[in-house]
mmCIF file with all atom_site columns, C-alpha atoms in Angstrom:
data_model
loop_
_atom_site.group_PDB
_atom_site.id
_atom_site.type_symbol
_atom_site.label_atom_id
_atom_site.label_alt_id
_atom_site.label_comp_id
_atom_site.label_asym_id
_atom_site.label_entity_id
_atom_site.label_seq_id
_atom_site.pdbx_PDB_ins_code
_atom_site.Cartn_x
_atom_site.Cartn_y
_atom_site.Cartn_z
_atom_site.occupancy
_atom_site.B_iso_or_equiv
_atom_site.pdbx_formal_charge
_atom_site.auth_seq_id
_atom_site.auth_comp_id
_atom_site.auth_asym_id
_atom_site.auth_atom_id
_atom_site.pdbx_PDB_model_num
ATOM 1   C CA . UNK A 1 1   ? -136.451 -175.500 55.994 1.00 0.00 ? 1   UNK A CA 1
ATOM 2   C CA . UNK A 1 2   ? -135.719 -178.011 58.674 1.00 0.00 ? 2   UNK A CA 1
ATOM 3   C CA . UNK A 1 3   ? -132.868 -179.870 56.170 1.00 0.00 ? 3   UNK A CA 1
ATOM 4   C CA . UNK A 1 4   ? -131.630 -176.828 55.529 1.00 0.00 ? 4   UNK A CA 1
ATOM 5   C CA . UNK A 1 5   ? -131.202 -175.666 59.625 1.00 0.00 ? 5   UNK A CA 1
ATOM 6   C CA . UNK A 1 6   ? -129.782 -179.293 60.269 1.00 0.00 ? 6   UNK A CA 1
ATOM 7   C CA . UNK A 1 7   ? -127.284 -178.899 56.953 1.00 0.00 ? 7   UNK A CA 1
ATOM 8   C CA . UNK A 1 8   ? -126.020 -175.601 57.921 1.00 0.00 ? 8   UNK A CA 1
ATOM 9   C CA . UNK A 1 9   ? -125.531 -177.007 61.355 1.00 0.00 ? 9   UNK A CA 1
ATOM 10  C CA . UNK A 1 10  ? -122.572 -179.741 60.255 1.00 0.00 ? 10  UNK A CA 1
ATOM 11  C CA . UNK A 1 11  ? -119.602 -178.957 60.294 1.00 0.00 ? 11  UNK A CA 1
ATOM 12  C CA . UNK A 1 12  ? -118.410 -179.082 56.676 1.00 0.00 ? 12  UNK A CA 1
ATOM 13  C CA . UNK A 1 13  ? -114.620 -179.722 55.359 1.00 0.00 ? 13  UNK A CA 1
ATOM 14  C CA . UNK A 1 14  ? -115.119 -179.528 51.569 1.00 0.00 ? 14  UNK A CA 1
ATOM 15  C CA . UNK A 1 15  ? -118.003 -179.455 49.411 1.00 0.00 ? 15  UNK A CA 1
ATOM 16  C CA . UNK A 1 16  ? -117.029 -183.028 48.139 1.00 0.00 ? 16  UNK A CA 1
ATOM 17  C CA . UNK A 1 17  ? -117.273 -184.267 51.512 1.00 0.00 ? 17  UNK A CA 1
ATOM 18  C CA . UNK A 1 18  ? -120.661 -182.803 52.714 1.00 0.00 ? 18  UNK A CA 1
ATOM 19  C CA . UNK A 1 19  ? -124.335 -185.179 52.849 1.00 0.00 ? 19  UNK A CA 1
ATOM 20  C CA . UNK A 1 20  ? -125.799 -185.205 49.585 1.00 0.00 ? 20  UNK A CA 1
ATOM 21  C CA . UNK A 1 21  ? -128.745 -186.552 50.585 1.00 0.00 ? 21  UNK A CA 1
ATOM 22  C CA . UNK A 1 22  ? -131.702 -186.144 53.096 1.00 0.00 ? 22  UNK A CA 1
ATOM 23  C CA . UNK A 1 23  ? -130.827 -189.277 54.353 1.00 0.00 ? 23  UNK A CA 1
ATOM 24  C CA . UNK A 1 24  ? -127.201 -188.266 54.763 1.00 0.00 ? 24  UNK A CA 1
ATOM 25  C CA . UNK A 1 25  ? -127.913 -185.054 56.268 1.00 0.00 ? 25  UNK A CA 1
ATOM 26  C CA . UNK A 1 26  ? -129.933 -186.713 59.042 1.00 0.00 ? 26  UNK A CA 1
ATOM 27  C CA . UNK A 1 27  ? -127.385 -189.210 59.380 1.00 0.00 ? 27  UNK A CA 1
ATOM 28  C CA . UNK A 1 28  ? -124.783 -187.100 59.787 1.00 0.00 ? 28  UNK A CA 1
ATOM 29  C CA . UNK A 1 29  ? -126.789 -184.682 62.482 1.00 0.00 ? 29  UNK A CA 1
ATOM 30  C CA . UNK A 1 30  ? -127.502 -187.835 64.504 1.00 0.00 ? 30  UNK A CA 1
ATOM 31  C CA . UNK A 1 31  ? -123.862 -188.692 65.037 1.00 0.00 ? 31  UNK A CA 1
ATOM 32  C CA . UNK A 1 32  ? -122.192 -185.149 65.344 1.00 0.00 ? 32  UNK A CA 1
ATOM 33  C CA . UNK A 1 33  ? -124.806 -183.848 67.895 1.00 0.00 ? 33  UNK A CA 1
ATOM 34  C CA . UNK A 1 34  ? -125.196 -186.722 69.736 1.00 0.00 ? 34  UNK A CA 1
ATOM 35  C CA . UNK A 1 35  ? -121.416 -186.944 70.028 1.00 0.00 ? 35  UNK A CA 1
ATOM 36  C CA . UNK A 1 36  ? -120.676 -183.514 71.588 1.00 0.00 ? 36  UNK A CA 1
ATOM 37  C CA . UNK A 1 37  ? -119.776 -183.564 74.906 1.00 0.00 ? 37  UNK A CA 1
ATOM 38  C CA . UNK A 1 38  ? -119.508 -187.280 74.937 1.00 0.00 ? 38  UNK A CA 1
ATOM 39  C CA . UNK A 1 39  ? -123.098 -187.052 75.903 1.00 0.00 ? 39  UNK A CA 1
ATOM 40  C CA . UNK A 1 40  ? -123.449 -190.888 77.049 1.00 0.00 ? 40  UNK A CA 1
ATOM 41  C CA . UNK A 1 41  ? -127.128 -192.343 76.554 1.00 0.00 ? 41  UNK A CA 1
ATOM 42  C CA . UNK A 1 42  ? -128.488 -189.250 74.663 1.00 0.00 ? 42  UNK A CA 1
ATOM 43  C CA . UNK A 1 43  ? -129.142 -191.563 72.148 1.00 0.00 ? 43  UNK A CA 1
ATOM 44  C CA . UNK A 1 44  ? -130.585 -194.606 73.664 1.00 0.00 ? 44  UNK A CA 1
ATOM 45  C CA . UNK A 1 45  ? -133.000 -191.568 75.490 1.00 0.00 ? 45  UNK A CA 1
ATOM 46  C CA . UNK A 1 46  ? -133.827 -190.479 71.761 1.00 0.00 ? 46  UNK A CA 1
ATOM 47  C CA . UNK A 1 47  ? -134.556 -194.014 70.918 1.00 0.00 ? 47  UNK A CA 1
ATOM 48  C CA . UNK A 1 48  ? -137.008 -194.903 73.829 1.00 0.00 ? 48  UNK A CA 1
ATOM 49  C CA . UNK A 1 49  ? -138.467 -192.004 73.587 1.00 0.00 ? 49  UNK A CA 1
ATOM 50  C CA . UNK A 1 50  ? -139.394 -192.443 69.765 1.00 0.00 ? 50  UNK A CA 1
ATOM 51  C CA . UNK A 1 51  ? -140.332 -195.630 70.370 1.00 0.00 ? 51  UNK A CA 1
ATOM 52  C CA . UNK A 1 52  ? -142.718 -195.016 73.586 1.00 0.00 ? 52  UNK A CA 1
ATOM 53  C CA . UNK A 1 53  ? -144.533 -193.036 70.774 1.00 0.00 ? 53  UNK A CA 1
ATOM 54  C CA . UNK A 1 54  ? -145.143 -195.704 67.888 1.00 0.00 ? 54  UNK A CA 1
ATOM 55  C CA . UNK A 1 55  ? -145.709 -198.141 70.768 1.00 0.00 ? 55  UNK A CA 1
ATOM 56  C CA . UNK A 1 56  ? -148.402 -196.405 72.650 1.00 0.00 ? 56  UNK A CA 1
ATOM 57  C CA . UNK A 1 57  ? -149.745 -194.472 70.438 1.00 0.00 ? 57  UNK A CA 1
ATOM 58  C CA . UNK A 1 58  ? -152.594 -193.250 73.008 1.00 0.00 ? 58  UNK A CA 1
ATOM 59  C CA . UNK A 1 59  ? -149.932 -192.212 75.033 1.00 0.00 ? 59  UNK A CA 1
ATOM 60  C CA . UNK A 1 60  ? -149.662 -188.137 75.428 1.00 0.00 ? 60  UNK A CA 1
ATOM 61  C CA . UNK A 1 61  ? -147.402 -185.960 73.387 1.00 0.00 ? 61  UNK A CA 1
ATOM 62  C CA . UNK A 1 62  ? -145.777 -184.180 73.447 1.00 0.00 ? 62  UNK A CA 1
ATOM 63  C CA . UNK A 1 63  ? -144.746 -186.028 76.271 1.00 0.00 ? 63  UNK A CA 1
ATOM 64  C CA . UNK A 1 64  ? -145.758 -185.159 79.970 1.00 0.00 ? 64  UNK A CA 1
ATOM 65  C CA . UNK A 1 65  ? -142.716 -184.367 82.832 1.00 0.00 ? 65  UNK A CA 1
ATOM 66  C CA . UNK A 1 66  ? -143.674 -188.615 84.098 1.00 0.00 ? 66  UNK A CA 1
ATOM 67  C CA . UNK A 1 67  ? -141.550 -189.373 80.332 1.00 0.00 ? 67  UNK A CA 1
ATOM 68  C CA . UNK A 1 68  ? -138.763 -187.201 82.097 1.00 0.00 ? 68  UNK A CA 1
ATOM 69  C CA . UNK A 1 69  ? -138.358 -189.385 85.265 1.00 0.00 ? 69  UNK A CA 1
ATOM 70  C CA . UNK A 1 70  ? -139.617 -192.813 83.272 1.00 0.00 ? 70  UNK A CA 1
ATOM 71  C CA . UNK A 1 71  ? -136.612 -192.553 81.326 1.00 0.00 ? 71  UNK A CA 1
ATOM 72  C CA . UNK A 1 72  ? -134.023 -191.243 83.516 1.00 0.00 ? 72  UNK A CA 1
ATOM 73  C CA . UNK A 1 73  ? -133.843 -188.287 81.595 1.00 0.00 ? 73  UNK A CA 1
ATOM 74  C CA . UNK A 1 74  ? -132.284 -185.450 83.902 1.00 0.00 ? 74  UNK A CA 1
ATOM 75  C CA . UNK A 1 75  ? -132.478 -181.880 83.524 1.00 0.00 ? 75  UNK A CA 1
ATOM 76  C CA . UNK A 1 76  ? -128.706 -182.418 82.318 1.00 0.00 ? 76  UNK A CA 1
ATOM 77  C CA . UNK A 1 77  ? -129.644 -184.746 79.754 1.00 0.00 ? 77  UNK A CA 1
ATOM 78  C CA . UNK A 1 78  ? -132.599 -182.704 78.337 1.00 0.00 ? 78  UNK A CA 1
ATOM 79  C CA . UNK A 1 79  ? -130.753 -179.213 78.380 1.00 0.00 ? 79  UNK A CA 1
ATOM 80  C CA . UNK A 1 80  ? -127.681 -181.364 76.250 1.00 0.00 ? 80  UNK A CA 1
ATOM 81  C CA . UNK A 1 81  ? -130.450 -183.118 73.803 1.00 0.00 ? 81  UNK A CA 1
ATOM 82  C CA . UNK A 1 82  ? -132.312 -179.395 73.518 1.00 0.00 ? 82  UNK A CA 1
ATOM 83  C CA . UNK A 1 83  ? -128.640 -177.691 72.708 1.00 0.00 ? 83  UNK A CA 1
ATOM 84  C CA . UNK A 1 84  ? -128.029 -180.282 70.669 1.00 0.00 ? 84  UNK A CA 1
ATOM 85  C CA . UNK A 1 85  ? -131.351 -179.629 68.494 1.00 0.00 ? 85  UNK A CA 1
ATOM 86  C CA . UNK A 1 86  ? -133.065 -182.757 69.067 1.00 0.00 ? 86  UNK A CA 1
ATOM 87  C CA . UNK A 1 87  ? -135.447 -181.730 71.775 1.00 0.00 ? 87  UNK A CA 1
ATOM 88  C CA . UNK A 1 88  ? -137.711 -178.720 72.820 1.00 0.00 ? 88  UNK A CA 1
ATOM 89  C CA . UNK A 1 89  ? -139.017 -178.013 76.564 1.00 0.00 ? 89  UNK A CA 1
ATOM 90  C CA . UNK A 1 90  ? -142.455 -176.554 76.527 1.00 0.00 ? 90  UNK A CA 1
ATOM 91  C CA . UNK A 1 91  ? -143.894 -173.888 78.887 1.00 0.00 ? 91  UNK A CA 1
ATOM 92  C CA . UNK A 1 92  ? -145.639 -176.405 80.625 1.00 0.00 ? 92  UNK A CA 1
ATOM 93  C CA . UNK A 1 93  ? -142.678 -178.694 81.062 1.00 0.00 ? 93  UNK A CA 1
ATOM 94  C CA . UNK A 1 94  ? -143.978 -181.088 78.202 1.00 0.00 ? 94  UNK A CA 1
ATOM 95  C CA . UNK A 1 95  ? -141.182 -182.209 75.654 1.00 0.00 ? 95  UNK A CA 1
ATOM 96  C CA . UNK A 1 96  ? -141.052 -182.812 72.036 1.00 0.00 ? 96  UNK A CA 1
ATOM 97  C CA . UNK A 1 97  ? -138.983 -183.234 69.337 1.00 0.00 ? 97  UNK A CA 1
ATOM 98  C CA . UNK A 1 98  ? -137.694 -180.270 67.800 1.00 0.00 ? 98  UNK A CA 1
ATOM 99  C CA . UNK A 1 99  ? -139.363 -181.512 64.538 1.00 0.00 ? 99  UNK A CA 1
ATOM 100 C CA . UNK A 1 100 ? -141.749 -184.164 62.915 1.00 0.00 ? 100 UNK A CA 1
ATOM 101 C CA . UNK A 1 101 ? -138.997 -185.262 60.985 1.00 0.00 ? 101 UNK A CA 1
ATOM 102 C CA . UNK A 1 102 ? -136.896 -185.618 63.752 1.00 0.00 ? 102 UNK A CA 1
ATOM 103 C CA . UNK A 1 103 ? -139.151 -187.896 65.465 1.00 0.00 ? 103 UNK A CA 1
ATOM 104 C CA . UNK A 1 104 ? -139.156 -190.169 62.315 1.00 0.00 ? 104 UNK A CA 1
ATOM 105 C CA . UNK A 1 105 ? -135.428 -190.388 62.602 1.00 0.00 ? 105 UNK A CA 1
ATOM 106 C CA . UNK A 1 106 ? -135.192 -191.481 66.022 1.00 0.00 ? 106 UNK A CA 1
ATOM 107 C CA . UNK A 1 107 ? -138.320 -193.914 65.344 1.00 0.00 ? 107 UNK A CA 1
ATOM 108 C CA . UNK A 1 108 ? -135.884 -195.233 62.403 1.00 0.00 ? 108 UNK A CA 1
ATOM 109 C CA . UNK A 1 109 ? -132.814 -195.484 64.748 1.00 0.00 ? 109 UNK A CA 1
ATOM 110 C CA . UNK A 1 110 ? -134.864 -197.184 67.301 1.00 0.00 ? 110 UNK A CA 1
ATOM 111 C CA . UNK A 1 111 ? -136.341 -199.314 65.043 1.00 0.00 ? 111 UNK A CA 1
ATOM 112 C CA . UNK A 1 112 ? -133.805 -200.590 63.524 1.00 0.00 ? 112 UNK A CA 1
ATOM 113 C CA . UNK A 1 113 ? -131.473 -201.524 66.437 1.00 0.00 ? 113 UNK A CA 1
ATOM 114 C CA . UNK A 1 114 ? -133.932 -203.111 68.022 1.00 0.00 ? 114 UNK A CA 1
ATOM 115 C CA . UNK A 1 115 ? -134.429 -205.372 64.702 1.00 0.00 ? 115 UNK A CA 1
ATOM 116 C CA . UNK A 1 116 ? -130.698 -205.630 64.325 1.00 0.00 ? 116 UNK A CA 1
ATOM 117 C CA . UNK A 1 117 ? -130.742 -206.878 67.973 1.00 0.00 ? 117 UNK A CA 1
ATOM 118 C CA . UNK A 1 118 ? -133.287 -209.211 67.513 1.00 0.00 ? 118 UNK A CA 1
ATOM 119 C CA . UNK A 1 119 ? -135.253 -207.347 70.144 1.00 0.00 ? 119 UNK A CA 1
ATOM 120 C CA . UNK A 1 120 ? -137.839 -206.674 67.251 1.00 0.00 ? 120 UNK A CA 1
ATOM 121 C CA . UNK A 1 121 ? -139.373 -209.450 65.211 1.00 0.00 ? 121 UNK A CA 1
ATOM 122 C CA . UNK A 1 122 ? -139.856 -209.229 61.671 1.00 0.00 ? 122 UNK A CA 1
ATOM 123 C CA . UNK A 1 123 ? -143.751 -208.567 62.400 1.00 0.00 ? 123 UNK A CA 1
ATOM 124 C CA . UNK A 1 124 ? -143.420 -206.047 64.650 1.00 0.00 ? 124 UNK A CA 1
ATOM 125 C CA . UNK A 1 125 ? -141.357 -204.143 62.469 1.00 0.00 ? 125 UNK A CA 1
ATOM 126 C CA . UNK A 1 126 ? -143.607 -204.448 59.642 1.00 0.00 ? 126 UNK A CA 1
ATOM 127 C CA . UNK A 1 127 ? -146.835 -203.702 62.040 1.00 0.00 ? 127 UNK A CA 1
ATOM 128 C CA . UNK A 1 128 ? -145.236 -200.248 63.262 1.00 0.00 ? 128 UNK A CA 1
ATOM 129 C CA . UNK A 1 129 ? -143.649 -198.671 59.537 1.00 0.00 ? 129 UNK A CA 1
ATOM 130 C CA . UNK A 1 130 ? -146.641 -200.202 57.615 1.00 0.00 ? 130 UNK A CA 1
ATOM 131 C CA . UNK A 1 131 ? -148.481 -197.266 56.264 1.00 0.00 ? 131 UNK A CA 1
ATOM 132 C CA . UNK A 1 132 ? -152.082 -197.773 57.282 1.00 0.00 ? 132 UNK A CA 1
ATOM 133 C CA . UNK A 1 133 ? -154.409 -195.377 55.903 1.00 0.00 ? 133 UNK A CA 1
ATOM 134 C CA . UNK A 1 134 ? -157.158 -196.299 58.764 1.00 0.00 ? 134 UNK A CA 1
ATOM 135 C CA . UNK A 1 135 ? -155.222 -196.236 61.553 1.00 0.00 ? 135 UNK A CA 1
ATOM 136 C CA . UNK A 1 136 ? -153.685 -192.499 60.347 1.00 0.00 ? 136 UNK A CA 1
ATOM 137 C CA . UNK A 1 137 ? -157.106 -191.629 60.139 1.00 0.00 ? 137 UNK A CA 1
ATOM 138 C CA . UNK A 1 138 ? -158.226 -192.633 63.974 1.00 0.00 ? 138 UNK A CA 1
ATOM 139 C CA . UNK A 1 139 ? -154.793 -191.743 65.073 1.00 0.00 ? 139 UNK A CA 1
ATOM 140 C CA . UNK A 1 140 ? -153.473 -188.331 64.638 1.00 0.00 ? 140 UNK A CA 1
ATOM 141 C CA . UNK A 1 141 ? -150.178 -188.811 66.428 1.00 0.00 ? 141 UNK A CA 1
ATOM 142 C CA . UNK A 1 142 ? -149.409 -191.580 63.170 1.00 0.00 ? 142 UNK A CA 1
ATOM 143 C CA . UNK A 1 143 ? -149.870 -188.784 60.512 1.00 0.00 ? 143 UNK A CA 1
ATOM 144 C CA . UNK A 1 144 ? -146.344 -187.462 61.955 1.00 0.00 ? 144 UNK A CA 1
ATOM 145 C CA . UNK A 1 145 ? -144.568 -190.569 60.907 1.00 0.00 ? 145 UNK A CA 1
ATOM 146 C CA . UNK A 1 146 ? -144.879 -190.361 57.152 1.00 0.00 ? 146 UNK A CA 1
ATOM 147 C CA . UNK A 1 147 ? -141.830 -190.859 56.864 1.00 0.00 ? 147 UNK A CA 1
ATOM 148 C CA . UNK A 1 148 ? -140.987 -193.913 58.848 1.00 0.00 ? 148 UNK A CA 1
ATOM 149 C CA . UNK A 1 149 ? -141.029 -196.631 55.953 1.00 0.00 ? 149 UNK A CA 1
ATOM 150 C CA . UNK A 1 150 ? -138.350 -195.045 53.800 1.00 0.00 ? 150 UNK A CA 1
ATOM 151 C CA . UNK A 1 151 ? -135.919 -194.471 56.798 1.00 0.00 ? 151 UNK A CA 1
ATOM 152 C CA . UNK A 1 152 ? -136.090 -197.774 57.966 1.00 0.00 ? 152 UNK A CA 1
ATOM 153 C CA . UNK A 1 153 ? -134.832 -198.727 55.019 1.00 0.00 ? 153 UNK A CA 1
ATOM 154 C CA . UNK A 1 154 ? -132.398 -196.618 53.920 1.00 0.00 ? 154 UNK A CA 1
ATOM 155 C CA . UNK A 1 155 ? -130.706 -196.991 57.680 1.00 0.00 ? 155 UNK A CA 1
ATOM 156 C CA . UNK A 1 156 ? -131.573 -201.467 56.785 1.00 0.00 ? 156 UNK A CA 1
ATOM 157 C CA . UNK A 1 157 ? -129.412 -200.608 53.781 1.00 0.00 ? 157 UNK A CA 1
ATOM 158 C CA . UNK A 1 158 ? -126.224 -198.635 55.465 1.00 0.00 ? 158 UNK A CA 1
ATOM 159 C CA . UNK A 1 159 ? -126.088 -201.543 58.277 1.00 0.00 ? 159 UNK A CA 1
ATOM 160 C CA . UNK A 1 160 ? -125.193 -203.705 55.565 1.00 0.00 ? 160 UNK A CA 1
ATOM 161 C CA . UNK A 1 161 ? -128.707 -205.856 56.134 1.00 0.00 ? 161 UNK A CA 1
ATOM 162 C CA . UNK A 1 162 ? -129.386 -208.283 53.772 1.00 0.00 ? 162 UNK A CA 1
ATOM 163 C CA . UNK A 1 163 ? -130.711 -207.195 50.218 1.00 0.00 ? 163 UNK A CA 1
ATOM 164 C CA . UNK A 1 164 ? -132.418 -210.513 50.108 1.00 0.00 ? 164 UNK A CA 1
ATOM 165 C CA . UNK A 1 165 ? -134.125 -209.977 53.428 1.00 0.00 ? 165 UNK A CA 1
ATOM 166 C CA . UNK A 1 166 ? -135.024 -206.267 52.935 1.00 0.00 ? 166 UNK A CA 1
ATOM 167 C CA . UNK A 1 167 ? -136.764 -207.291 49.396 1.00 0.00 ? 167 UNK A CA 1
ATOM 168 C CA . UNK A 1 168 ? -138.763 -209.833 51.342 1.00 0.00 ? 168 UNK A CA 1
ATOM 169 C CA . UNK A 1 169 ? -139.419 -207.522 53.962 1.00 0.00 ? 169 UNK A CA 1
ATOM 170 C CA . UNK A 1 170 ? -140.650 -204.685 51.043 1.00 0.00 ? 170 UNK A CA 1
ATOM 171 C CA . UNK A 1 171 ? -142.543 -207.548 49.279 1.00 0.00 ? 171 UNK A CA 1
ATOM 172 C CA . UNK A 1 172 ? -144.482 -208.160 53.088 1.00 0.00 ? 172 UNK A CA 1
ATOM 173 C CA . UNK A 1 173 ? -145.396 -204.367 53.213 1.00 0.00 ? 173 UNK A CA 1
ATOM 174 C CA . UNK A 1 174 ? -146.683 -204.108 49.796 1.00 0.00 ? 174 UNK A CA 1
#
C-alpha cells in the first residue's frame, strides 16, 4: 500500500517514463516533494532527523516537541514536510514519519551523504546498516529499519560510488 500511495502521488508524463522500481519510486518522491515550494532544508531536517534515530537509538520516538526546536524545525517547516507526506504530527505534538519505510529512506539519504562527505567513516557506516539480529532483538526501534542495507546501496550505486569499494564494503557486512 504505501508504494502504491507514494506512486500515485508523482506526477507521471508517460508510462515509459514512470519509476519502475521501489527504489525509483522512493527516489523520485524524495525529490518532487521535497522540491515543492522550494522548501529549503526540508531535506537536511529529514536527514538529521533519520539519523538522530539510528544514532541514539534510546532516544524517544516518535520524537518528542525538544526534536522540533533541536533541529530548527518550525511549525512552517513541519506543516510543508507533513503536506508533503513525509511527516505526521501526533495528538500529543510527537512527530513521526509518515511510514517505516519512509524512515529507512531518509536513514539511506542521510547515510549516504554523510559517507559521500566523508563525514561518515567506512565503520560507522557498516556499524549502523549491519543487520544485527541481537541488537533488533533488545532494540525495538531497529526492527523498523529492515530495510536500511539494501537502500544504502542502491542510492551507493546511483551516486556513481565505486563498484570496487561497494563489493568490499558488501564483503565487510557479510
Amino acid at each position: 500500500p504505501i508504494l502504491a500511495r507514494l506512486y500515485s502521488e508523482l506526477p507521471h508524463t508517460s508510462f515509459t517514463k514512470s519509476p519502475n522500481t521501489e527504489y525509483e519510486i522512493f527516489d523520485k518522491f524524495w525529490h518532487k516533494k521535497l522540491s515543492i515550494n522550494n522548501n529549503i532544508g526540508d531535506e537536511a531536517i529529514l536527514r538529521k532527523l533519520a539519523y538522530k534515530f539510528a544514532e541514539d537509538s534510546a532516544y524517544p520516538y516518535p520524537y518528542p516537541y525538544e526534536v522540533w526546536i533541536e533541529y530548527g524545525l518550525t511549525e512552517d517547516k513541519l506543516v510543508s514536510l507533513e503536506k508533503s507526506g513525509w511527516l505526521r504530527i501526533l495528538p500529543n505534538s510527537e512527530i513521526e514519519f509518515t511510514h517505516d519505510r519512509l524512515l529507512n529512506w531518509a536513514l539511506a539519504k542521510s547515510l549516504t551523504y554523510k559517507f559521500l562527505k566523508n563525514q561518515l567513516t567506512e565503520y560507522k557506516l557498516l556499524d549502523l546498516i549491519s543487520p544485527d539480529i541481537h541488537i533488533i532483538f533488545l532494540n525495538p526501534n531497529k526492527q523498523r529499519l529492515g530495510y536500511i542495507l539494501l537502500d544504502v546501496l542502491w542510492l551507493l550505486l546511483q551516486d556513481k560510488y565505486s563498484i570496487t569499494k561497494l563489493a568490499e564494503l558488501v564483503i565487510k557486512i557479510a
